[in-house]
Amino acid sequence: MNTDFVKSLENKLATAVEIAQKYGRIIGFVSRTSPSRIDEEGGFVYFEVDPLIYFNEFMDIASAGGYLAVIDLKTLHLVSLKIVAVERRDVLAELDVPEMYVTVPTTEVTGLLTKTRIKAKPLLSYDLFTDTVISADYVIEPQSPVIKLEDTRAIQKILGLPTKGVFLGYVTVGDKVLFEGNAELYLPLKAFYQHILVIGTTGSGKTTLIKNMVTSLSSRFNTFDDASVVIIDPNRDYLTLNLEPPWIVDENLIAGEKKLLEKLTGKVKHPRGIIILLPVTKYVVNKHIEDGSTWAKILRNIAIEYFKDIVEPISHRFGFNYEVESIDVIEQPGGKFPLRYVKLSAVIDYMGRKEEAEYVIVPYAFRFTDFTPREFISLNPYFTRQAKDSLTRLLRYMVETGLRIETVYEIYDALRDARARLMEREKAPRGIILDPNKEHLVELVKEIAIHKSTLENILRQVGSIIDTGFFDIAISTQSGEKYLQEPPLELILDKHFEWFNGYPIIVDLEYPLQHSIADPEKILSIIAFRILNKIFEWKLQQARGKMESKPVIIIMDEAHRFFPSKSGVEDYVEHVSSMIDRIARLGRARKLGIVFSTHSPRDVHDIILQLANTKIILRTDKSHIGLLDLPQEYRETVVRMSDRVAVLKSHVLRLGYVTFKTTPPLAGHYDLSALESPGKGVFNVENSLNHSEHGENEQRIKDDAGNEHVPGTSY
């Protein structure tokens, strides 16, 4: 045989061993006695592991479904291996001793000192010299070194994992974290633009996972773009994002979890502040109206009460104190109307560890005159198709004829009068007309010839909008604005990082549920759909103006409450389908992504399942598996996974699927609904006002009634 060729093989083997030692630790070599093979259905290799290595690390290197790597001797490529089977044999089996010759007793531990035989399947081949990854479609050479990987980037390459994106957790086999936590899992932002569905039963870790994703985005960790996060929160699960994570003082946290968290030290940190969009009702405002009230005073009082409501229960339960350092009512000039909000800065004392927390609270309501006909009708998905058409025509005729209706109450009263007129058999004399506008509207209803049943639906649905208490909230002032306005959401998003440090934007939907007499589901849909439509319109304006599109990620917690299955009311489902279609069109092109979170795939609209190209499946019921299109190997796994373990199914993965475990919460994670009433906490307002810095465009809000400045307001 050619000695030069033999020498080259020896050099390759030596190089393969060097590469193996650089990227991991050698645990064995591909078998010389069992053939490696490749065919149309794939390939297999066999290798043996020394008993000492096996007994010390069997969970890492000998678990079915686990991953190892091999340096192919001929190509010097790093090839990923998936463990298919593990075989253990006693020394008597190795010697092929018949059982009839085995004496009693039959136990002898030295018989276990045999090598473990492992069968594995090659997956992907990573060329270390060109930094490229291809499918491992060639046979692996005998004597090639098999390693347990330790290099994070190499692990990501050979498993086909993204190297940049939002941090999700660590790759696992079942519940076991692989490679001692060196297999970090990221999800690129482009996957968010094609939308994500998170599924898991109660207690499986959905909220923890989503909070960790938000924290990663807020920290700008391992992502190229700044992304605004808007959270539609029906249960107040996300109002603690700017607080310290509870595991910091958890003495029961196991060492393995602590080690994984330590890997993120200095990289991922919970946001210092949050922006809260707070829909208020007339019932809330009426409670705060006093002699000489102005919107500045009312908003400030609402914000103070709200802050105490969300922080004091946690302070009482977990034994930390807080002190409010400043409360500032701020106005930023906007386009149609200004952005008015309350900025509250507090110091949280976690039993000796002090940390600043900022709350930007934006109390708001709706003005009927600020809505186009299409926008107003889209608020309530329970309008019938005929009611939508008729009300749209009516509202447009009002605009065209110059008819000025100031409030939703006026249009409701006019519609009621119109219904009464339509029911009259003879035209009764009208007498003195006190309100020409209202009379004109009644005539328009009759002119359009709206059917009685359609008019009934319009009245019911406009009435349900009024019942929410969100519209046309007014106070008597000597000067200044009479009505509470809706904030310019497009301005908040445009200036999100310049003015607000990119803090997560949270829409608190539980607050209006507590302060409204309307149907809860209608309250949720009116607020949530209005927010979504405002974001959609902002994105479309950017497109028309050929402006750079800023990434926006929307978190829809309990998505089934907004996008229910087709078993719902037909007109509602049609409205939802139309909105989902807009989401699909705006996603990838305009950098808009939605994360839908729900308990069951059966509860959300079918289009959501089709729309979400990425699915994250935590522990779920066996009856749901058929809807999720999971391979057989994962179907049993998802039923019995522990908390915070999930299967990621995504087109961004070379292998299509991977299991992972997210860390304990990286941000504050406290169940407000389970906590006791307020108790501890220091609410020191008067001694700590006017201590914050403000942008050059901020304007002082003046106390119009008393001609004095509101305490705590600022430039």
XYZ file of C-alpha atoms in Angstrom:
715
model
C 0.000 0.000 0.000
C 1.153 3.509 -0.802
C 3.014 4.751 2.285
C 2.245 8.394 1.457
C -1.466 7.628 1.486
C -1.181 5.818 4.819
C 0.770 8.771 6.176
C -1.946 11.168 5.004
C -4.583 9.065 6.807
C -2.488 9.140 9.968
C -2.249 12.925 9.675
C -6.009 13.178 9.164
C -6.666 11.063 12.243
C -4.294 13.225 14.281
C -5.980 16.384 12.962
C -9.432 14.946 13.699
C -8.382 14.279 17.286
C -7.032 17.842 17.614
C -10.305 19.286 16.303
C -12.278 17.020 18.619
C -10.323 18.200 21.650
C -10.782 21.837 20.616
C -14.572 21.666 20.357
C -15.378 19.149 23.076
C -14.293 16.058 24.949
C -13.657 12.698 23.275
C -15.890 9.920 24.639
C -15.154 7.238 22.048
C -14.402 6.358 18.429
C -16.596 5.061 15.618
C -16.558 1.258 15.759
C -14.016 -0.784 13.805
C -16.081 -3.979 14.157
C -19.522 -2.709 13.102
C -19.939 -1.069 9.714
C -20.973 2.555 9.298
C -23.549 2.807 6.549
C -25.608 5.200 4.438
C -28.593 4.529 2.185
C -31.594 6.392 0.795
C -33.271 6.438 4.196
C -30.232 7.864 5.983
C -27.121 6.644 7.724
C -25.987 5.069 11.000
C -22.783 4.785 12.962
C -21.865 2.665 15.979
C -19.396 3.532 18.698
C -18.480 2.323 22.161
C -18.041 4.255 25.392
C -15.737 3.313 28.253
C -17.679 2.199 31.395
C -16.149 4.898 33.597
C -17.250 7.647 31.194
C -20.665 6.020 30.808
C -21.465 5.755 34.529
C -20.349 9.334 35.198
C -22.211 10.953 32.292
C -24.851 8.517 31.035
C -27.619 11.170 31.102
C -25.628 13.409 28.761
C -24.079 10.883 26.388
C -26.409 7.881 26.385
C -29.998 9.177 26.335
C -32.202 8.206 23.400
C -32.813 11.333 21.327
C -29.688 13.031 22.673
C -27.036 14.726 20.561
C -23.305 14.149 20.181
C -20.823 14.956 17.422
C -18.174 13.165 15.391
C -15.187 14.503 13.441
C -15.326 12.572 10.185
C -11.800 11.375 9.492
C -11.857 11.883 5.717
C -13.582 15.312 5.508
C -12.614 16.696 8.934
C -16.163 18.041 9.136
C -17.964 18.292 12.463
C -21.051 16.085 12.116
C -24.002 16.068 14.514
C -25.229 12.690 15.744
C -28.655 11.882 17.160
C -28.650 8.900 19.503
C -31.069 6.252 18.256
C -30.316 3.308 20.547
C -28.128 2.444 23.529
C -27.092 -1.122 24.365
C -25.647 -2.353 27.657
C -24.284 -5.898 28.028
C -22.859 -7.781 30.997
C -19.424 -9.355 30.585
C -21.103 -12.776 30.413
C -23.111 -11.630 27.420
C -19.909 -10.310 25.870
C -18.326 -13.747 26.351
C -21.498 -15.402 25.030
C -21.728 -17.663 28.091
C -24.949 -19.745 28.081
C -27.213 -19.204 31.093
C -27.017 -22.893 32.024
C -23.370 -22.410 32.959
C -23.957 -19.342 35.150
C -23.656 -20.260 38.842
C -25.805 -18.866 41.641
C -25.656 -16.074 42.830
C -25.941 -14.421 39.446
C -24.975 -10.845 40.519
C -21.422 -9.642 40.165
C -20.833 -5.884 39.701
C -17.552 -6.400 37.892
C -19.630 -7.813 35.091
C -20.878 -4.269 34.438
C -17.430 -3.042 33.482
C -18.172 -3.413 29.796
C -18.311 -0.811 27.079
C -21.644 0.773 26.185
C -22.657 0.365 22.557
C -24.430 3.347 20.992
C -26.171 3.608 17.635
C -26.489 7.131 16.225
C -27.785 8.857 13.123
C -25.729 11.580 11.354
C -27.702 14.792 10.782
C -25.775 17.879 9.640
C -22.179 18.372 8.545
C -20.345 21.570 9.529
C -17.292 22.550 7.478
C -15.119 24.338 10.019
C -12.928 25.892 7.342
C -15.670 27.471 5.195
C -18.220 27.947 8.022
C -20.939 26.208 5.998
C -23.457 23.563 7.006
C -24.816 20.846 4.711
C -26.781 17.667 5.200
C -24.592 14.723 6.282
C -25.302 12.545 3.259
C -22.055 10.584 3.324
C -20.828 7.647 5.369
C -18.842 8.387 8.532
C -15.436 6.708 8.655
C -14.572 4.111 11.319
C -12.144 5.324 14.008
C -13.487 8.899 13.737
C -13.495 10.517 17.214
C -16.897 11.014 18.874
C -17.216 13.972 21.234
C -19.453 15.611 23.763
C -19.582 19.187 22.494
C -18.690 22.160 24.688
C -18.393 25.009 22.163
C -21.663 26.981 21.956
C -21.281 28.200 18.375
C -20.313 24.752 17.113
C -23.346 23.272 18.873
C -25.644 25.811 17.217
C -24.108 25.122 13.815
C -24.321 21.321 13.856
C -27.854 21.341 15.290
C -28.979 23.892 12.705
C -29.912 26.444 15.376
C -30.037 30.220 14.832
C -27.078 32.065 16.335
C -28.859 35.436 16.642
C -32.268 36.445 17.873
C -34.497 36.474 20.939
C -33.319 34.212 23.743
C -35.698 31.301 24.419
C -33.694 28.935 26.617
C -31.425 25.902 26.365
C -31.755 22.833 24.140
C -32.883 19.688 25.936
C -33.606 16.034 25.426
C -36.887 15.652 27.227
C -36.428 17.636 30.436
C -32.634 17.322 30.504
C -30.598 20.362 29.418
C -27.911 19.304 26.924
C -24.219 20.209 26.760
C -24.275 21.707 30.275
C -26.251 24.679 29.011
C -23.937 25.492 26.102
C -26.694 24.875 23.537
C -28.404 28.269 23.711
C -31.573 28.625 21.657
C -32.483 31.876 19.894
C -35.397 32.795 17.655
C -34.619 35.375 14.933
C -36.859 38.429 14.645
C -37.828 37.348 11.121
C -39.644 34.381 12.701
C -41.726 36.828 14.757
C -42.797 38.648 11.586
C -44.318 35.382 10.400
C -46.060 35.071 13.766
C -45.807 32.666 16.679
C -48.326 30.514 18.519
C -47.526 29.525 22.122
C -49.614 26.650 23.466
C -49.590 25.119 26.933
C -51.845 24.118 29.758
C -52.195 26.236 32.891
C -48.979 26.130 34.912
C -46.814 24.835 32.067
C -44.787 28.058 31.870
C -46.325 30.102 29.030
C -46.177 33.409 30.886
C -42.637 32.767 32.127
C -41.483 31.981 28.585
C -43.105 35.092 27.123
C -41.711 37.294 29.901
C -38.251 35.927 29.160
C -38.725 36.713 25.462
C -39.829 40.267 26.299
C -36.881 40.684 28.677
C -34.465 39.510 25.980
C -35.945 42.005 23.511
C -35.916 44.808 26.075
C -32.253 44.072 26.897
C -31.412 44.210 23.164
C -29.513 40.987 23.735
C -28.226 39.237 20.605
C -30.634 41.026 18.243
C -29.752 43.445 15.458
C -32.821 45.701 15.646
C -34.610 47.609 18.386
C -38.116 46.171 18.559
C -41.083 47.775 20.299
C -43.097 45.296 22.365
C -46.838 45.838 22.878
C -48.530 43.434 25.304
C -52.306 42.970 25.322
C -52.688 41.864 28.944
C -56.147 40.727 30.117
C -54.952 39.360 33.479
C -52.295 41.836 34.688
C -49.601 39.177 34.326
C -47.058 41.599 32.844
C -47.302 44.638 35.134
C -44.380 43.311 37.201
C -41.898 43.181 34.311
C -39.888 46.058 35.775
C -39.506 44.401 39.170
C -36.711 42.122 40.348
C -37.221 38.441 39.455
C -38.319 36.417 42.512
C -35.686 33.684 42.075
C -32.906 36.053 43.239
C -33.847 35.361 46.871
C -35.106 31.806 46.307
C -32.911 29.561 48.449
C -34.632 26.480 47.048
C -33.477 27.122 43.477
C -31.477 24.092 42.379
C -27.833 24.458 41.406
C -28.442 23.585 37.756
C -30.995 26.381 37.377
C -28.652 28.877 39.038
C -25.855 27.902 36.676
C -28.061 28.528 33.640
C -29.117 31.910 35.028
C -25.505 32.873 35.710
C -24.732 32.428 32.003
C -27.059 35.369 31.325
C -25.583 37.695 33.941
C -24.818 41.057 32.370
C -26.560 40.058 29.133
C -30.258 39.924 29.966
C -31.806 42.221 32.571
C -35.410 43.032 33.305
C -36.595 46.434 31.996
C -36.245 49.363 34.389
C -39.642 50.714 33.423
C -42.926 49.915 31.729
C -45.444 51.958 29.744
C -49.034 51.251 30.746
C -51.862 52.171 28.392
C -54.736 52.501 30.840
C -58.275 52.706 29.415
C -60.367 54.586 31.971
C -64.128 54.874 32.189
C -66.447 57.662 33.251
C -66.969 55.770 36.510
C -63.259 56.152 37.325
C -63.133 59.825 36.355
C -66.285 60.714 38.293
C -64.679 59.303 41.429
C -61.787 61.762 41.127
C -63.712 64.904 40.142
C -63.547 67.669 42.739
C -64.151 71.408 42.702
C -61.624 73.017 40.405
C -60.569 69.707 38.855
C -58.477 69.695 35.719
C -57.380 66.774 33.620
C -53.861 67.159 34.969
C -55.043 66.664 38.544
C -57.412 63.856 37.647
C -54.821 61.924 35.640
C -52.295 62.336 38.427
C -54.738 61.020 41.030
C -55.723 58.095 38.815
C -52.054 57.211 38.329
C -51.289 57.367 42.069
C -54.241 55.142 42.926
C -53.366 52.739 40.122
C -49.713 52.472 41.149
C -50.663 51.649 44.730
C -53.167 49.105 43.465
C -50.565 47.127 41.500
C -47.510 47.499 43.767
C -48.776 47.441 47.354
C -50.163 43.866 47.251
C -46.779 42.548 46.071
C -44.937 44.655 48.635
C -47.179 43.330 51.393
C -46.824 39.702 50.352
C -43.092 39.613 49.641
C -41.890 42.011 52.311
C -40.177 44.740 50.296
C -40.722 48.480 50.567
C -41.064 51.198 47.969
C -40.820 54.969 47.945
C -42.223 57.218 45.243
C -39.589 59.802 44.344
C -41.455 61.828 41.738
C -44.779 62.052 39.965
C -44.892 64.197 36.838
C -47.838 64.891 34.557
C -46.263 65.454 31.162
C -47.587 66.652 27.836
C -45.782 66.071 24.552
C -47.019 67.909 21.451
C -48.571 65.548 18.933
C -50.228 65.839 15.561
C -53.986 65.808 16.051
C -53.796 66.134 19.834
C -51.018 65.954 22.440
C -49.703 62.921 24.254
C -50.458 63.298 27.943
C -49.139 60.853 30.516
C -47.991 60.473 34.114
C -44.379 59.496 34.797
C -43.909 57.967 38.224
C -40.440 57.101 39.527
C -40.054 54.851 42.554
C -37.259 53.176 44.494
C -37.962 49.558 45.374
C -36.126 48.224 48.431
C -35.847 44.433 48.128
C -34.822 43.882 51.743
C -31.614 45.877 51.368
C -31.176 45.759 47.588
C -32.472 49.035 46.164
C -33.485 49.490 42.550
C -35.246 52.211 40.580
C -38.489 51.432 38.795
C -40.291 53.735 36.386
C -43.957 53.707 35.424
C -45.222 55.681 32.440
C -48.992 55.592 32.898
C -51.193 56.786 30.033
C -54.836 57.062 31.178
C -57.085 57.576 28.179
C -60.589 57.389 26.788
C -62.253 57.723 23.367
C -63.819 60.712 21.600
C -66.552 59.945 19.100
C -65.451 62.813 16.847
C -61.941 61.342 16.558
C -63.214 58.219 14.792
C -63.839 57.767 11.104
C -67.000 55.774 10.313
C -64.940 52.680 9.535
C -62.904 53.014 12.736
C -65.987 53.427 14.907
C -67.732 50.411 13.445
C -64.614 48.254 13.703
C -64.628 48.799 17.484
C -67.546 46.432 17.963
C -67.284 43.119 16.092
C -70.866 42.239 17.038
C -72.481 44.521 14.439
C -74.276 42.462 11.795
C -73.161 42.907 8.210
C -76.323 44.908 7.406
C -75.811 47.067 10.492
C -72.220 47.800 9.478
C -73.284 48.866 5.986
C -76.187 51.007 7.187
C -74.295 52.712 9.999
C -71.338 53.394 7.701
C -73.640 55.116 5.195
C -75.324 57.088 7.952
C -72.057 58.327 9.453
C -70.678 59.253 6.029
C -73.815 61.204 5.133
C -73.408 63.078 8.411
C -69.904 64.129 7.376
C -70.937 65.034 3.822
C -73.893 67.146 4.955
C -71.871 68.921 7.631
C -73.956 67.469 10.435
C -72.008 67.883 13.681
C -72.615 65.273 16.358
C -70.332 65.813 19.350
C -70.772 62.615 21.345
C -71.801 59.005 20.954
C -74.653 59.744 23.351
C -76.159 62.191 20.844
C -76.119 59.685 18.014
C -77.627 57.026 20.278
C -80.463 59.354 21.335
C -81.108 60.285 17.704
C -81.233 56.616 16.692
C -83.710 55.928 19.489
C -85.884 58.803 18.306
C -85.667 57.474 14.763
C -86.809 54.053 15.914
C -89.747 55.623 17.745
C -90.689 57.652 14.631
C -90.531 54.565 12.432
C -92.947 52.812 14.767
C -95.500 55.653 14.548
C -98.411 54.834 12.246
C -99.017 58.455 11.389
C -96.642 61.325 11.223
C -97.139 63.159 14.489
C -96.564 66.907 14.733
C -93.086 67.693 16.024
C -93.730 70.992 17.718
C -90.666 73.062 18.585
C -87.372 71.512 17.402
C -84.842 71.950 20.192
C -81.910 70.245 18.472
C -81.762 70.688 14.670
C -78.734 68.405 14.379
C -80.544 65.606 16.122
C -83.662 66.159 14.027
C -81.569 66.098 10.850
C -80.030 62.782 11.902
C -83.478 61.286 12.479
C -84.479 62.321 8.961
C -81.280 60.771 7.556
C -82.160 57.448 9.189
C -85.560 57.520 7.547
C -84.077 58.607 4.208
C -81.563 55.737 4.133
C -84.451 53.351 4.889
C -82.689 51.299 7.511
C -84.692 48.161 8.255
C -86.225 47.903 11.701
C -84.220 44.791 12.710
C -81.011 46.393 11.435
C -81.745 49.549 13.409
C -82.328 47.396 16.487
C -78.888 45.807 16.082
C -77.269 49.218 15.603
C -78.953 50.502 18.757
C -77.935 47.463 20.788
C -74.305 47.589 19.707
C -73.954 51.379 20.018
C -75.592 51.011 23.421
C -73.050 48.368 24.407
C -70.263 50.758 23.379
C -71.809 53.439 25.602
C -72.096 50.951 28.479
C -68.322 50.507 28.504
C -67.985 54.078 29.748
C -64.982 54.725 27.484
C -66.537 57.396 25.259
C -66.757 61.157 25.571
C -65.703 61.527 29.207
C -66.006 65.224 30.045
C -65.323 67.524 32.976
C -66.255 71.173 33.475
C -63.232 73.448 33.210
C -62.902 77.212 32.960
C -60.474 76.718 30.100
C -58.580 73.962 28.368
C -59.829 70.652 26.986
C -63.191 69.372 28.095
C -62.820 65.742 26.995
C -60.261 63.063 27.842
C -58.501 62.100 24.610
C -57.078 58.937 23.141
C -53.244 58.989 23.085
C -51.479 59.207 19.713
C -50.134 55.652 19.724
C -48.153 56.325 16.565
C -46.226 59.050 18.435
C -45.440 56.666 21.298
C -44.126 54.092 18.826
C -42.184 56.658 16.787
C -40.478 58.019 19.908
C -40.442 54.758 21.825
C -36.682 54.518 22.252
C -35.970 58.252 22.235
C -38.425 59.219 24.979
C -39.207 55.972 26.793
C -36.031 53.858 26.516
C -37.945 51.175 24.639
C -39.873 50.118 27.755
C -42.470 47.378 27.081
C -45.916 48.818 26.351
C -48.640 47.045 28.329
C -52.357 47.459 27.685
C -54.032 46.701 31.023
C -57.392 45.147 30.146
C -58.292 44.068 33.660
C -58.542 47.668 34.880
C -61.485 48.602 32.620
C -63.153 45.282 33.458
C -63.132 46.366 37.104
C -64.610 49.777 36.316
C -67.271 49.128 33.685
C -70.760 47.643 33.662
C -70.478 46.350 30.093
C -70.054 42.771 28.910
C -66.415 41.820 29.678
C -65.834 40.212 26.292
C -66.994 43.369 24.503
C -64.722 45.499 26.662
C -61.755 43.302 25.771
C -62.492 43.274 22.055
C -63.166 47.038 21.808
C -59.871 48.009 23.449
C -57.708 45.295 21.903
C -59.004 45.729 18.362
C -58.632 49.504 18.602
C -54.976 49.109 19.626
C -54.363 46.630 16.806
C -56.043 48.861 14.238
C -54.020 51.886 15.374
C -50.786 49.924 14.970
C -51.899 48.645 11.563
C -52.715 52.170 10.387
C -49.343 53.439 11.627
C -47.594 50.683 9.706
C -49.556 51.496 6.549
C -48.688 55.194 6.874
C -45.017 54.246 7.087
C -45.413 52.191 3.930
C -47.164 55.004 2.039
C -44.484 57.471 3.093
C -41.727 55.003 2.156
C -40.399 55.327 5.693
C -38.200 52.772 7.386
C -40.437 50.292 9.163
C -39.683 49.922 12.855
C -40.101 46.408 14.284
C -43.148 45.899 16.495
C -43.906 42.676 18.356
C -47.433 42.331 19.761
C -48.086 39.806 22.538
C -51.698 38.579 22.566
C -52.110 36.772 25.884
C -55.174 34.518 26.041
C -55.580 34.870 22.290
C -58.738 32.729 22.286
C -60.589 35.615 23.920
C -59.884 37.835 20.897
C -59.614 35.322 18.044
C -62.052 32.534 18.977
C -62.718 29.418 16.942
C -65.368 29.392 14.233
C -67.954 28.181 16.721
C -68.562 31.802 17.755
C -71.054 34.369 16.415
C -70.829 34.479 12.620
C -70.386 38.250 12.277
C -67.783 38.297 15.049
C -65.823 35.478 13.406
C -65.992 37.273 10.046
C -64.617 40.432 11.669
C -61.822 38.438 13.298
C -60.966 36.708 10.013
C -60.627 40.075 8.312
C -58.276 41.308 11.030
C -56.149 38.165 10.829
C -55.849 38.679 7.079
C -54.468 42.185 7.700
C -51.964 40.740 10.148
C -50.741 38.255 7.559
C -50.254 40.943 4.921
C -48.442 43.372 7.207
C -46.207 40.879 8.968
C -43.093 40.134 6.997
C -43.234 43.206 4.745
C -43.669 45.785 7.519
C -41.824 44.094 10.436
C -44.955 43.439 12.467
C -45.161 40.199 14.407
C -47.750 38.770 16.761
C -47.217 36.172 19.471
C -50.499 34.395 20.191
C -50.691 32.592 23.550
C -53.483 30.163 24.422
C -54.300 27.010 26.369
C -55.691 24.964 23.508
C -55.343 25.107 19.713
C -59.029 24.193 19.516
C -60.060 27.486 21.093
C -58.438 29.837 18.569
C -59.498 30.524 15.007
C -58.228 27.994 12.460
C -56.465 30.755 10.540
C -54.239 31.412 13.566
C -52.933 27.845 13.344
C -52.184 28.366 9.650
C -50.829 31.889 10.076
C -48.283 31.085 12.802
C -45.261 29.616 11.017
C -43.586 29.052 14.380
C -45.235 27.107 17.184
C -43.974 26.712 20.741
C -45.707 23.831 22.489
C -45.382 23.434 26.236
C -47.080 20.666 28.199
C -50.502 20.137 26.699
C -53.404 17.715 26.612
C -53.116 14.627 24.430
C -56.319 15.526 22.574
C -54.642 18.652 21.141
C -51.661 16.925 19.567
C -53.389 16.055 16.296
C -53.882 19.745 15.483
C -50.197 20.573 15.929
C -48.649 18.313 13.267
C -45.890 16.982 15.515
C -43.663 14.020 14.572
C -44.303 10.823 16.489
C -41.162 11.199 18.598
C -42.541 14.418 20.150
C -46.164 13.360 20.620
C -45.600 11.500 23.863
C -43.058 14.048 25.067
C -45.373 17.086 25.073
C -47.922 15.336 27.277
C -45.483 14.737 30.152
C -42.952 17.573 29.884
C -42.102 19.428 33.083
C -42.744 23.153 33.586
C -40.925 25.546 31.217
C -39.977 22.769 28.781
C -41.291 23.119 25.229
C -41.049 21.877 21.669
C -40.132 24.558 19.132
C -41.467 23.914 15.637
C -40.204 26.458 13.126
C -39.002 26.941 9.574
C -35.893 28.709 10.934
C -34.595 25.395 12.308
C -32.607 23.207 9.904
C -34.026 20.106 11.574
C -37.532 21.566 11.912
C -37.980 20.775 15.601
C -36.092 21.049 18.877
C -36.975 20.767 22.563
C -35.765 23.398 25.000
C -36.162 24.655 28.538
C -36.499 28.302 29.400
C -35.006 29.686 32.596
C -36.911 30.784 35.691
C -38.413 34.252 35.087
C -35.814 36.837 34.073
C -38.192 39.633 35.149
C -40.672 40.151 37.968
C -43.179 37.302 38.025
C -45.795 37.651 40.738
C -49.388 36.430 40.642
C -51.337 39.557 41.591
C -54.669 37.734 41.694
C -53.414 35.395 44.434
C -51.985 38.079 46.701
C -53.431 39.637 49.809
C -54.721 43.177 50.198
C -52.346 46.169 50.429
C -50.270 46.609 53.534
C -46.573 47.438 53.503
C -44.837 50.071 51.476
C -43.900 53.682 51.912
C -45.843 56.083 49.719
C -43.838 59.275 50.167
C -45.092 61.689 47.521
C -44.965 65.173 48.979
C -41.280 65.130 49.952
C -39.987 63.803 46.658
C -41.545 65.667 43.757
C -39.960 67.460 40.793
C -36.733 65.474 40.880
C -36.772 63.966 37.383
C -35.215 65.131 34.139
C -37.403 65.904 31.176
C -37.097 66.186 27.430
C -36.981 69.539 25.721
C -40.421 69.106 24.132
C -42.220 68.418 27.411
C -44.689 71.096 28.480
C -45.955 72.008 31.933
C -49.635 71.259 32.389
C -51.421 74.148 34.035
C -54.140 73.993 36.673
C -56.827 75.787 34.686
C -59.312 76.120 37.519
C -57.080 77.676 40.151
C -54.503 79.268 37.866
C -51.799 77.359 39.750
C -49.426 74.622 38.727
C -50.393 71.099 39.646
C -48.022 69.692 42.286
C -45.756 67.160 40.686
C -46.161 68.335 37.109
C -43.147 69.375 35.082
C -41.675 70.885 31.971
